[in-house]
Amino acid sequence: MGQDQTKQQIEKGLLLYQSNHTDKALHIWLKVLEKTSDPGGKFRVLGCLITAHSEMGKYRDMLKYALTQIDTAREMEDPDYLTEGYLNLARSNEKLCDFQKTVSYCKTCLNMQGTTTSLLLNGQVCLSMGNAFLGMSVFQKALENYEKGLRYAHNNDDKMLECRVCCSLGSFYTQLKDYEKALFFPCKAAELVNDYGKGWSLKYRAMSQYHMAVAYRKLGRLPDAMDCCEESMKIALQHGDRPLQSLCLLCFADIHRNRNDVEKALPRYESSMCIMTETGNRLGQVQVYLGVAKCWLTQKELDKALDTVQRALELAEGLGNKLCILKAHCLNEGIFRSKEQQAELREHVVKFHECVEEMELYCGMCGESIGEKNHQLQALPCSHVFHLK
């Protein structure tokens, strides 16, 4: 299959994919991959396969195609193609929660001396690197990369990238418990979708609604959280977006738990866990376990809670997510206090404080810890964060 025919078939697949005929599109692209003699066409069709598998939550397949794409780029000896290939490799590892690898592939991208084409990708590289640092609870570096990503988005007038960075900043401030900002950024993303997103994929709207739902829940505005989450879930179901479905189920479960309705919460945690196990979202699985443990605690089922926290802790340690490790020690502290087991209680208190120190979660102004309760935060130009008060 020559260059022109390859191009035609890729376009045909794209039109099918955009009108939700994913299986037909994949069939065409796989055929192109098998038959094309054009290296540039092969690279592009691998890009289509990477995007499609990412959106379906088939991250292991995404990684497989990203590795093939890197080999293709090496054969072509083109720095722009190599930069894009390494970015796809970074994103695949980010989705599979291999955060150290993500950071290292992102750094490779930023060190490539490509042309202006690869410079346009730098904003996406910074976003991916920010997400990886957030996944390891390295907050200052995460914020630094998000702010760089926003600068690239503004300089290149890239509204889609700005929308994605705003959603990630929503997650960032949710974790540091500045819920005003956690709501502000996804609302900004939703505005961008309304103002510029006529031709965009609906996933951008769904993503901003989901992040708004999380912030509303944290602010105790549960009906608003439910509305946004339902809107997000509707789009995720229409588009077969499994990763987003799992996040919405987790959010629904958390909302029901906040309403003290454990009977409704537990099956939703279970459904969320099934999808997250299938896609390989290990960080999401930790969050499910922590939610389930809180349900057992409200029902005074201390042994079940302890067992669930232990699973969360093992997974979080494997990922290197310090904030989830801290939350697990905090829950264990409460369990052992209820069981009046002083030695175990002391052990978890010590480990909890070690985590706070490791994450450097102290305000440089007042010395109090950040992320303990809902406080408005302010970031300095060096990406250090302190209490606004």
Short mmCIF file of C-alpha atoms in Angstrom, two decimals:
data_model
loop_
_atom_site.label_atom_id
_atom_site.label_comp_id
_atom_site.label_asym_id
_atom_site.label_seq_id
_atom_site.Cartn_x
_atom_site.Cartn_y
_atom_site.Cartn_z
CA MET A 1 0.00 0.00 0.00
CA GLY A 2 1.59 3.29 -1.19
CA GLN A 3 1.64 6.75 0.36
CA ASP A 4 -1.60 8.12 -1.19
CA GLN A 5 -3.67 5.03 -0.48
CA THR A 6 -2.33 4.91 3.10
CA LYS A 7 -3.38 8.54 3.62
CA GLN A 8 -6.88 7.91 2.21
CA GLN A 9 -7.44 4.87 4.44
CA ILE A 10 -6.23 6.70 7.57
CA GLU A 11 -8.68 9.56 6.81
CA LYS A 12 -11.50 7.08 6.20
CA GLY A 13 -10.77 5.51 9.60
CA LEU A 14 -10.73 8.92 11.29
CA LEU A 15 -14.17 9.83 9.91
CA LEU A 16 -15.58 6.51 11.19
CA TYR A 17 -13.90 7.01 14.58
CA GLN A 18 -15.29 10.52 14.95
CA SER A 19 -18.81 9.27 14.21
CA ASN A 20 -18.44 6.63 16.97
CA HIS A 21 -17.81 3.58 14.70
CA THR A 22 -14.69 2.65 16.66
CA ASP A 23 -14.55 -1.04 15.67
CA LYS A 24 -14.76 -0.25 11.95
CA ALA A 25 -12.06 2.43 12.30
CA LEU A 26 -9.75 0.06 14.17
CA HIS A 27 -10.27 -2.60 11.49
CA ILE A 28 -9.19 -0.15 8.74
CA TRP A 29 -6.19 1.16 10.70
CA LEU A 30 -4.91 -2.33 11.55
CA LYS A 31 -5.13 -3.24 7.87
CA VAL A 32 -3.12 -0.12 6.95
CA LEU A 33 -0.53 -1.01 9.61
CA GLU A 34 -0.18 -4.47 8.12
CA LYS A 35 0.02 -3.43 4.44
CA THR A 36 1.54 0.05 4.16
CA SER A 37 5.03 0.53 2.72
CA ASP A 38 5.12 4.22 3.72
CA PRO A 39 7.01 4.84 7.03
CA GLY A 40 5.32 8.23 7.60
CA GLY A 41 1.91 6.62 7.06
CA LYS A 42 2.82 3.79 9.42
CA PHE A 43 3.79 6.36 12.08
CA ARG A 44 0.51 8.25 11.65
CA VAL A 45 -1.69 5.15 11.76
CA LEU A 46 0.09 4.05 14.96
CA GLY A 47 -0.77 7.49 16.38
CA CYS A 48 -4.46 6.86 15.59
CA LEU A 49 -4.31 3.43 17.25
CA ILE A 50 -2.60 4.92 20.33
CA THR A 51 -5.31 7.60 20.74
CA ALA A 52 -8.16 5.11 20.24
CA HIS A 53 -6.77 2.59 22.73
CA SER A 54 -6.09 5.37 25.24
CA GLU A 55 -9.72 6.53 25.07
CA MET A 56 -11.01 2.97 25.43
CA GLY A 57 -8.79 2.48 28.48
CA LYS A 58 -6.77 -0.29 26.81
CA TYR A 59 -3.53 1.12 28.15
CA ARG A 60 -1.40 -2.00 27.72
CA ASP A 61 -2.25 -2.03 23.99
CA MET A 62 -1.59 1.71 23.89
CA LEU A 63 1.90 1.05 25.28
CA LYS A 64 2.49 -1.72 22.73
CA TYR A 65 1.66 0.61 19.80
CA ALA A 66 3.75 3.42 21.34
CA LEU A 67 6.80 1.12 21.42
CA THR A 68 6.24 0.20 17.74
CA GLN A 69 5.87 3.90 16.94
CA ILE A 70 9.23 4.71 18.57
CA ASP A 71 10.91 2.00 16.44
CA THR A 72 9.31 3.50 13.31
CA ALA A 73 10.52 6.99 14.28
CA ARG A 74 14.06 5.67 14.84
CA GLU A 75 14.08 4.08 11.39
CA MET A 76 13.03 7.44 9.90
CA GLU A 77 15.68 9.32 11.92
CA ASP A 78 13.35 12.31 12.27
CA PRO A 79 13.58 14.25 15.59
CA ASP A 80 9.96 15.52 15.33
CA TYR A 81 8.61 11.99 14.96
CA LEU A 82 10.87 10.82 17.80
CA THR A 83 9.58 13.57 20.11
CA GLU A 84 5.97 12.61 19.38
CA GLY A 85 6.83 8.92 19.86
CA TYR A 86 8.42 9.55 23.26
CA LEU A 87 5.42 11.68 24.30
CA ASN A 88 3.09 8.77 23.46
CA LEU A 89 5.36 6.44 25.40
CA ALA A 90 5.28 8.84 28.37
CA ARG A 91 1.48 9.09 28.22
CA SER A 92 1.06 5.30 28.04
CA ASN A 93 3.19 4.90 31.16
CA GLU A 94 1.31 7.74 32.89
CA LYS A 95 -2.01 5.93 32.26
CA LEU A 96 -0.51 2.69 33.63
CA CYS A 97 0.68 4.66 36.71
CA ASP A 98 4.39 4.04 35.98
CA PHE A 99 5.20 7.58 37.02
CA GLN A 100 9.00 7.37 37.18
CA LYS A 101 9.13 6.12 33.58
CA THR A 102 6.72 8.88 32.53
CA VAL A 103 9.02 11.57 33.96
CA SER A 104 12.05 10.06 32.30
CA TYR A 105 10.38 9.84 28.83
CA CYS A 106 9.09 13.42 29.22
CA LYS A 107 12.62 14.63 29.95
CA THR A 108 13.81 12.80 26.81
CA CYS A 109 11.15 14.72 24.81
CA LEU A 110 12.22 18.07 26.19
CA ASN A 111 15.89 17.33 25.38
CA MET A 112 15.17 16.45 21.72
CA GLN A 113 16.37 19.15 19.34
CA GLY A 114 13.47 19.07 16.90
CA THR A 115 11.88 21.81 14.82
CA THR A 116 8.91 24.04 15.62
CA THR A 117 6.59 21.01 15.26
CA SER A 118 8.05 19.33 18.34
CA LEU A 119 8.04 22.65 20.21
CA LEU A 120 4.25 22.60 19.82
CA LEU A 121 4.24 19.32 21.79
CA ASN A 122 6.17 20.74 24.76
CA GLY A 123 2.98 21.88 26.50
CA GLN A 124 1.58 18.35 26.34
CA VAL A 125 4.90 16.99 27.62
CA CYS A 126 4.73 19.37 30.63
CA LEU A 127 1.13 18.28 31.32
CA SER A 128 2.09 14.60 31.29
CA MET A 129 5.11 15.26 33.52
CA GLY A 130 2.94 17.30 35.92
CA ASN A 131 0.44 14.42 36.13
CA ALA A 132 3.28 11.98 36.88
CA PHE A 133 4.70 14.18 39.65
CA LEU A 134 1.19 14.55 41.08
CA GLY A 135 0.89 10.75 40.95
CA MET A 136 3.98 10.55 43.18
CA SER A 137 2.80 13.47 45.41
CA VAL A 138 5.72 15.70 44.39
CA PHE A 139 3.51 18.77 44.52
CA GLN A 140 5.94 21.60 43.81
CA LYS A 141 7.27 19.93 40.62
CA ALA A 142 3.72 19.05 39.54
CA LEU A 143 2.64 22.69 39.86
CA GLU A 144 5.79 23.90 38.09
CA ASN A 145 4.99 21.68 35.08
CA TYR A 146 1.30 22.61 35.00
CA GLU A 147 2.22 26.31 34.97
CA LYS A 148 4.71 25.71 32.14
CA GLY A 149 2.00 23.77 30.29
CA LEU A 150 -0.39 26.72 30.68
CA ARG A 151 2.25 29.12 29.35
CA TYR A 152 2.74 26.94 26.25
CA ALA A 153 -1.05 26.74 25.82
CA HIS A 154 -1.39 30.53 25.96
CA ASN A 155 1.59 31.18 23.66
CA ASN A 156 0.34 28.69 21.05
CA ASP A 157 -3.33 29.64 21.56
CA ASP A 158 -4.02 25.94 22.28
CA LYS A 159 -7.40 25.93 24.05
CA MET A 160 -7.63 22.12 24.21
CA LEU A 161 -4.35 21.91 26.10
CA GLU A 162 -5.45 24.74 28.41
CA CYS A 163 -8.65 22.81 29.13
CA ARG A 164 -6.70 19.64 30.03
CA VAL A 165 -4.24 21.51 32.25
CA CYS A 166 -7.15 23.22 34.07
CA CYS A 167 -8.65 19.77 34.83
CA SER A 168 -5.31 18.56 36.19
CA LEU A 169 -5.00 21.71 38.33
CA GLY A 170 -8.44 20.82 39.70
CA SER A 171 -6.99 17.47 40.87
CA PHE A 172 -3.91 19.21 42.26
CA TYR A 173 -5.90 21.60 44.45
CA THR A 174 -8.36 18.85 45.48
CA GLN A 175 -5.41 16.91 46.89
CA LEU A 176 -4.04 19.96 48.73
CA LYS A 177 -7.56 20.76 49.99
CA ASP A 178 -8.00 24.22 48.50
CA TYR A 179 -11.52 23.40 47.32
CA GLU A 180 -12.24 26.92 45.99
CA LYS A 181 -9.43 26.53 43.43
CA ALA A 182 -10.31 22.85 42.94
CA LEU A 183 -13.67 24.09 41.64
CA PHE A 184 -12.38 27.22 39.86
CA PHE A 185 -10.08 25.38 37.42
CA PRO A 186 -12.56 22.77 36.09
CA CYS A 187 -15.17 25.56 35.80
CA LYS A 188 -12.62 27.43 33.68
CA ALA A 189 -12.18 24.23 31.60
CA ALA A 190 -15.97 23.99 31.15
CA GLU A 191 -16.02 27.64 29.98
CA LEU A 192 -13.32 26.88 27.40
CA VAL A 193 -15.42 23.95 26.14
CA ASN A 194 -18.49 26.20 25.84
CA ASP A 195 -16.60 29.04 24.12
CA TYR A 196 -14.28 27.14 21.78
CA GLY A 197 -15.26 23.48 21.86
CA LYS A 198 -17.87 23.18 19.07
CA GLY A 199 -15.65 20.90 16.99
CA TRP A 200 -13.96 19.17 19.95
CA SER A 201 -14.52 15.63 21.16
CA LEU A 202 -17.21 15.47 23.87
CA LYS A 203 -14.62 13.94 26.23
CA TYR A 204 -13.45 17.50 27.09
CA ARG A 205 -16.91 18.41 28.36
CA ALA A 206 -17.18 15.10 30.23
CA MET A 207 -13.75 15.58 31.81
CA SER A 208 -14.48 19.10 33.07
CA GLN A 209 -17.87 18.00 34.48
CA TYR A 210 -16.24 15.10 36.34
CA HIS A 211 -13.60 17.36 37.96
CA MET A 212 -16.34 19.84 38.93
CA ALA A 213 -18.26 16.96 40.53
CA VAL A 214 -15.24 16.01 42.67
CA ALA A 215 -14.79 19.62 43.86
CA TYR A 216 -18.52 20.07 44.60
CA ARG A 217 -18.48 16.88 46.68
CA LYS A 218 -15.51 18.09 48.68
CA LEU A 219 -17.32 21.40 49.28
CA GLY A 220 -20.33 19.44 50.60
CA ARG A 221 -22.52 20.52 47.66
CA LEU A 222 -23.73 16.98 46.99
CA PRO A 223 -26.71 17.72 44.64
CA ASP A 224 -24.39 19.80 42.38
CA ALA A 225 -21.79 17.02 42.52
CA MET A 226 -24.42 14.47 41.51
CA ASP A 227 -25.64 16.60 38.56
CA CYS A 228 -22.12 17.10 37.14
CA CYS A 229 -21.19 13.46 37.65
CA GLU A 230 -24.38 12.28 35.88
CA GLU A 231 -23.62 14.58 32.94
CA SER A 232 -20.07 13.20 32.73
CA MET A 233 -21.20 9.58 33.04
CA LYS A 234 -23.78 10.04 30.27
CA ILE A 235 -21.07 11.12 27.80
CA ALA A 236 -18.67 8.41 29.03
CA LEU A 237 -21.31 5.73 28.37
CA GLN A 238 -22.18 7.11 24.91
CA HIS A 239 -18.51 7.06 23.90
CA GLY A 240 -17.50 3.78 25.54
CA ASP A 241 -14.97 5.75 27.63
CA ARG A 242 -14.20 3.07 30.25
CA PRO A 243 -11.61 5.05 32.25
CA LEU A 244 -14.00 7.95 32.78
CA GLN A 245 -16.87 5.58 33.63
CA SER A 246 -14.73 4.12 36.43
CA LEU A 247 -13.94 7.60 37.80
CA CYS A 248 -17.61 8.61 37.72
CA LEU A 249 -18.59 5.40 39.55
CA LEU A 250 -15.97 6.20 42.19
CA CYS A 251 -17.38 9.73 42.53
CA PHE A 252 -20.98 8.40 42.79
CA ALA A 253 -19.84 5.96 45.50
CA ASP A 254 -18.11 8.78 47.43
CA ILE A 255 -21.27 10.94 47.21
CA HIS A 256 -23.41 8.08 48.61
CA ARG A 257 -20.81 7.52 51.36
CA ASN A 258 -21.00 11.23 52.26
CA ARG A 259 -24.77 10.78 52.55
CA ASN A 260 -24.11 7.82 54.90
CA ASP A 261 -25.74 5.46 52.39
CA VAL A 262 -23.23 2.62 52.54
CA GLU A 263 -25.61 0.19 50.81
CA LYS A 264 -25.58 2.35 47.66
CA ALA A 265 -21.88 3.23 47.93
CA LEU A 266 -20.37 -0.28 48.14
CA PRO A 267 -21.71 -1.72 44.82
CA ARG A 268 -20.53 1.44 43.00
CA TYR A 269 -17.06 1.10 44.50
CA GLU A 270 -17.09 -2.51 43.33
CA SER A 271 -18.09 -1.60 39.74
CA SER A 272 -15.44 1.13 39.67
CA MET A 273 -12.81 -1.34 40.91
CA CYS A 274 -13.71 -3.87 38.17
CA ILE A 275 -13.08 -1.32 35.39
CA MET A 276 -9.93 0.07 37.03
CA THR A 277 -8.47 -3.43 37.35
CA GLU A 278 -9.25 -4.06 33.68
CA THR A 279 -7.65 -0.77 32.52
CA GLY A 280 -4.68 -0.88 34.92
CA ASN A 281 -5.49 2.34 36.85
CA ARG A 282 -3.73 1.35 40.09
CA LEU A 283 -3.95 4.81 41.64
CA GLY A 284 -7.73 4.74 41.14
CA GLN A 285 -7.82 1.33 42.82
CA VAL A 286 -6.09 2.80 45.90
CA GLN A 287 -8.79 5.51 46.06
CA VAL A 288 -11.53 2.86 45.82
CA TYR A 289 -9.98 0.85 48.69
CA LEU A 290 -9.73 3.99 50.86
CA GLY A 291 -13.41 4.79 50.17
CA VAL A 292 -14.51 1.22 50.98
CA ALA A 293 -12.46 1.30 54.20
CA LYS A 294 -14.30 4.47 55.29
CA CYS A 295 -17.62 2.68 54.65
CA TRP A 296 -16.57 -0.23 56.90
CA LEU A 297 -15.50 2.29 59.56
CA THR A 298 -18.92 3.97 59.61
CA GLN A 299 -20.43 0.50 60.14
CA LYS A 300 -17.90 -0.23 62.95
CA GLU A 301 -16.54 -3.21 60.94
CA LEU A 302 -12.97 -2.57 62.14
CA ASP A 303 -11.36 -5.79 60.88
CA LYS A 304 -12.81 -5.37 57.39
CA ALA A 305 -11.64 -1.74 57.39
CA LEU A 306 -8.14 -2.78 58.48
CA ASP A 307 -7.89 -5.40 55.75
CA THR A 308 -9.02 -2.91 53.07
CA VAL A 309 -6.61 -0.18 54.24
CA GLN A 310 -3.77 -2.72 54.12
CA ARG A 311 -4.53 -3.40 50.43
CA ALA A 312 -4.60 0.34 49.71
CA LEU A 313 -1.29 0.82 51.52
CA GLU A 314 0.49 -1.96 49.60
CA LEU A 315 -0.69 -0.59 46.24
CA ALA A 316 0.15 3.02 47.16
CA GLU A 317 3.66 2.03 48.28
CA GLY A 318 4.18 0.21 44.98
CA LEU A 319 3.19 3.38 43.09
CA GLY A 320 5.15 5.74 45.32
CA ASN A 321 2.06 7.88 45.99
CA LYS A 322 2.94 9.49 49.31
CA LEU A 323 -0.43 11.20 49.83
CA CYS A 324 -2.35 7.90 49.64
CA ILE A 325 0.24 6.29 51.96
CA LEU A 326 -0.40 9.15 54.40
CA LYS A 327 -4.20 8.68 54.14
CA ALA A 328 -3.81 4.94 54.80
CA HIS A 329 -1.72 5.58 57.94
CA CYS A 330 -4.31 8.15 59.06
CA LEU A 331 -7.16 5.58 58.69
CA ASN A 332 -5.07 2.92 60.47
CA GLU A 333 -4.48 5.38 63.31
CA GLY A 334 -8.27 5.75 63.75
CA ILE A 335 -8.84 1.98 63.60
CA PHE A 336 -6.18 1.16 66.22
CA ARG A 337 -7.42 4.00 68.44
CA SER A 338 -10.91 2.39 68.37
CA LYS A 339 -9.35 -1.03 69.06
CA GLU A 340 -7.27 0.51 71.91
CA GLN A 341 -4.08 -1.05 70.51
CA GLN A 342 -1.56 1.56 71.66
CA ALA A 343 1.65 0.13 70.11
CA GLU A 344 0.14 -0.11 66.60
CA LEU A 345 -1.49 3.31 67.06
CA ARG A 346 1.90 4.93 67.85
CA GLU A 347 3.53 3.23 64.86
CA HIS A 348 1.02 4.75 62.43
CA VAL A 349 1.17 8.20 64.08
CA VAL A 350 4.96 8.22 63.51
CA LYS A 351 4.59 7.05 59.89
CA PHE A 352 1.88 9.65 59.25
CA HIS A 353 4.22 12.48 60.34
CA GLU A 354 7.09 11.03 58.31
CA CYS A 355 4.86 11.26 55.20
CA VAL A 356 3.94 14.89 55.91
CA GLU A 357 7.65 15.76 56.22
CA GLU A 358 8.61 13.81 53.08
CA MET A 359 6.00 15.70 51.05
CA GLU A 360 7.17 19.02 52.56
CA LEU A 361 3.53 19.90 53.14
CA TYR A 362 4.19 22.83 55.45
CA CYS A 363 3.31 26.47 54.88
CA GLY A 364 6.50 28.58 54.62
CA MET A 365 4.71 31.48 56.33
CA CYS A 366 2.83 30.02 59.32
CA GLY A 367 4.54 26.62 59.60
CA GLU A 368 1.19 24.76 59.76
CA SER A 369 0.66 21.72 57.55
CA ILE A 370 -0.99 22.11 54.14
CA GLY A 371 -3.70 19.70 53.02
CA GLU A 372 -5.08 18.98 56.48
CA LYS A 373 -8.33 20.91 56.01
CA ASN A 374 -9.97 23.19 53.44
CA HIS A 375 -7.74 26.30 53.23
CA GLN A 376 -7.22 28.77 50.39
CA LEU A 377 -3.67 28.49 49.06
CA GLN A 378 -1.45 30.83 47.07
CA ALA A 379 1.44 29.75 44.82
CA LEU A 380 4.61 31.83 44.45
CA PRO A 381 6.34 32.13 41.02
CA CYS A 382 8.80 29.44 42.23
CA SER A 383 5.78 27.06 42.65
CA HIS A 384 6.09 27.01 46.46
CA VAL A 385 2.63 26.96 48.01
CA PHE A 386 1.54 28.74 51.20
CA HIS A 387 -1.71 29.57 53.04
CA LEU A 388 -3.46 32.63 51.62
CA LYS A 389 -4.35 33.83 55.15
#
